[in-house]
Amino acid sequence: MTVASQVKQTLASLKGIHAGLQQLALTSQDETAQRTFHEAMLVTEEIIADIKNRIGRLEFEEPQYHGK
Amino acid sequence: MPIWLETAIRSICILIGLFVITRILGKKQLSKLSFFEYIVGITVGDIAGTMSVDLGISLQEGITSILIWSLFPVAVARLSLRNKKFRDFVEGNSTVFIKNGKILEENLKREKYTVDELLEQLRKKDVFRVADVEFAVLEPNGDLNILLKREKQPLTVGDVFPNPPREKEPQTVIMDGMILDEPLAAMGLGRGWLKEQLDKQGVAVENVFLAQVDSYGQLTIDLYDDKIQIAEPQEKKLLLAAMKKVQADLELYALQTNSEEAKALYERNASKMQELVQKVEPLLRN
């Protein structure tokens, strides 16, 4: 597996985590828990943006991995 | 009118009357019976019993007596709600038996408690060493309540985790195969959500005996057919595992890459993820 595809897999997991946290933020009954999940969700958004950037760079530097 | 008929009519009337009276007296009488209330209860029952059998007593006499006996405690309860001094007089005060770890012999004597009885009461509370008790008090209703010394108190969640996640009461959303809409709405959920969750577990509503939603929106169900195995909800655990995996992956990439810039990016995000895991782990663990 190439580096780019590995990083892409991580990106997919991150998106899954993001969705899971969002779900919990919506269904939790306690306000503190809701807030914690929501904040965690926002942090994952930052990480996702970073990783997306990195994938863009990887594909730019090594075009042979593009789209894989 | 034959005698048996009169007895029957009296009995039925008195039964209904007693039922109404016990309703008026309320729940408090059941849980916290003072000696006075106990005696009153017995007497009311006795009067009612005698009245229904003994035809020599006229109904007027009996009803007057029963009303006085049953309404007096109600009046006393009303008054003692308002007035603290009156309450102390009626319900009595509590007596301290052990203070600062020392037995107060004077108070024991005043309540006519022997040391044996005190020890027996302590043992009922699973205390076998008087030295473990910081404070013990005899309540007006005869219960002995104790406060253990700090080092002997049982461990609580708050002792282990300084800020444990709060948990609200779970709501029962399916009972006997019927969806209960009110608790479902109280959780901010709907029938659509419930249907989706049941489909995920592969069961129909009719087969569910009981289903509850906990404060994180997880559904736990019990089926009529006990042979079918139902998996426990795993979503939270899976989410935590996924977060830990991503964190490890990011650290791995940071080690593998040759580019300084990429290394910094991966390391920064790995530490962010680490913080995140620490923050949500207490919420996701159970």
Short mmCIF file of C-alpha atoms in Angstrom, two decimals, chain A:
data_model
loop_
_atom_site.label_atom_id
_atom_site.label_comp_id
_atom_site.label_asym_id
_atom_site.label_seq_id
_atom_site.Cartn_x
_atom_site.Cartn_y
_atom_site.Cartn_z
CA MET A 1 0.00 0.00 0.00
CA THR A 2 1.36 3.40 -0.93
CA VAL A 3 1.77 6.21 1.53
CA ALA A 4 -0.93 8.25 -0.17
CA SER A 5 -3.49 5.47 0.06
CA GLN A 6 -2.61 4.86 3.72
CA VAL A 7 -3.15 8.51 4.53
CA LYS A 8 -6.40 8.42 2.60
CA GLN A 9 -7.55 5.52 4.72
CA THR A 10 -6.77 7.49 7.86
CA LEU A 11 -8.75 10.37 6.41
CA ALA A 12 -11.72 8.04 5.95
CA SER A 13 -11.46 6.84 9.56
CA LEU A 14 -11.30 10.46 10.70
CA LYS A 15 -14.49 11.22 8.80
CA GLY A 16 -16.13 8.24 10.49
CA ILE A 17 -15.02 9.51 13.90
CA HIS A 18 -16.37 12.94 13.01
CA ALA A 19 -19.76 11.45 12.17
CA GLY A 20 -19.79 9.31 15.33
CA LEU A 21 -19.01 12.29 17.54
CA GLN A 22 -21.68 14.33 15.81
CA GLN A 23 -24.23 11.59 16.40
CA LEU A 24 -23.32 11.40 20.09
CA ALA A 25 -23.45 15.19 20.42
CA LEU A 26 -26.99 15.08 19.12
CA THR A 27 -28.30 12.09 21.06
CA SER A 28 -26.64 12.69 24.45
CA GLN A 29 -28.97 14.00 27.13
CA ASP A 30 -26.43 15.64 29.41
CA GLU A 31 -25.36 19.12 28.38
CA THR A 32 -21.71 18.74 29.41
CA ALA A 33 -21.46 15.54 27.41
CA GLN A 34 -23.10 17.25 24.44
CA ARG A 35 -20.61 20.08 24.61
CA THR A 36 -17.61 17.77 24.99
CA PHE A 37 -18.66 15.74 21.96
CA HIS A 38 -19.32 18.87 19.96
CA GLU A 39 -15.91 20.37 20.77
CA ALA A 40 -14.24 17.06 19.96
CA MET A 41 -16.09 17.06 16.66
CA LEU A 42 -14.75 20.53 15.83
CA VAL A 43 -11.19 19.41 16.58
CA THR A 44 -11.58 16.44 14.22
CA GLU A 45 -12.68 18.91 11.54
CA GLU A 46 -9.37 20.76 11.94
CA ILE A 47 -7.43 17.52 11.71
CA ILE A 48 -9.41 16.45 8.65
CA ALA A 49 -8.60 19.77 6.94
CA ASP A 50 -4.88 19.30 7.70
CA ILE A 51 -4.81 15.74 6.43
CA LYS A 52 -6.69 16.75 3.26
CA ASN A 53 -4.03 19.39 2.64
CA ARG A 54 -1.34 16.82 3.11
CA ILE A 55 -2.99 14.44 0.66
CA GLY A 56 -3.12 17.26 -1.87
CA ARG A 57 0.64 17.75 -1.44
CA LEU A 58 1.34 14.06 -1.70
CA GLU A 59 -0.57 13.80 -4.94
CA PHE A 60 1.16 16.90 -6.26
CA GLU A 61 4.61 15.62 -5.39
CA GLU A 62 3.99 12.09 -6.56
CA PRO A 63 1.40 12.26 -9.33
CA GLN A 64 1.60 8.50 -9.87
CA TYR A 65 -0.45 8.06 -6.67
CA HIS A 66 -3.15 10.41 -7.84
CA GLY A 67 -6.64 9.11 -7.28
CA LYS A 68 -5.61 5.82 -5.74
#
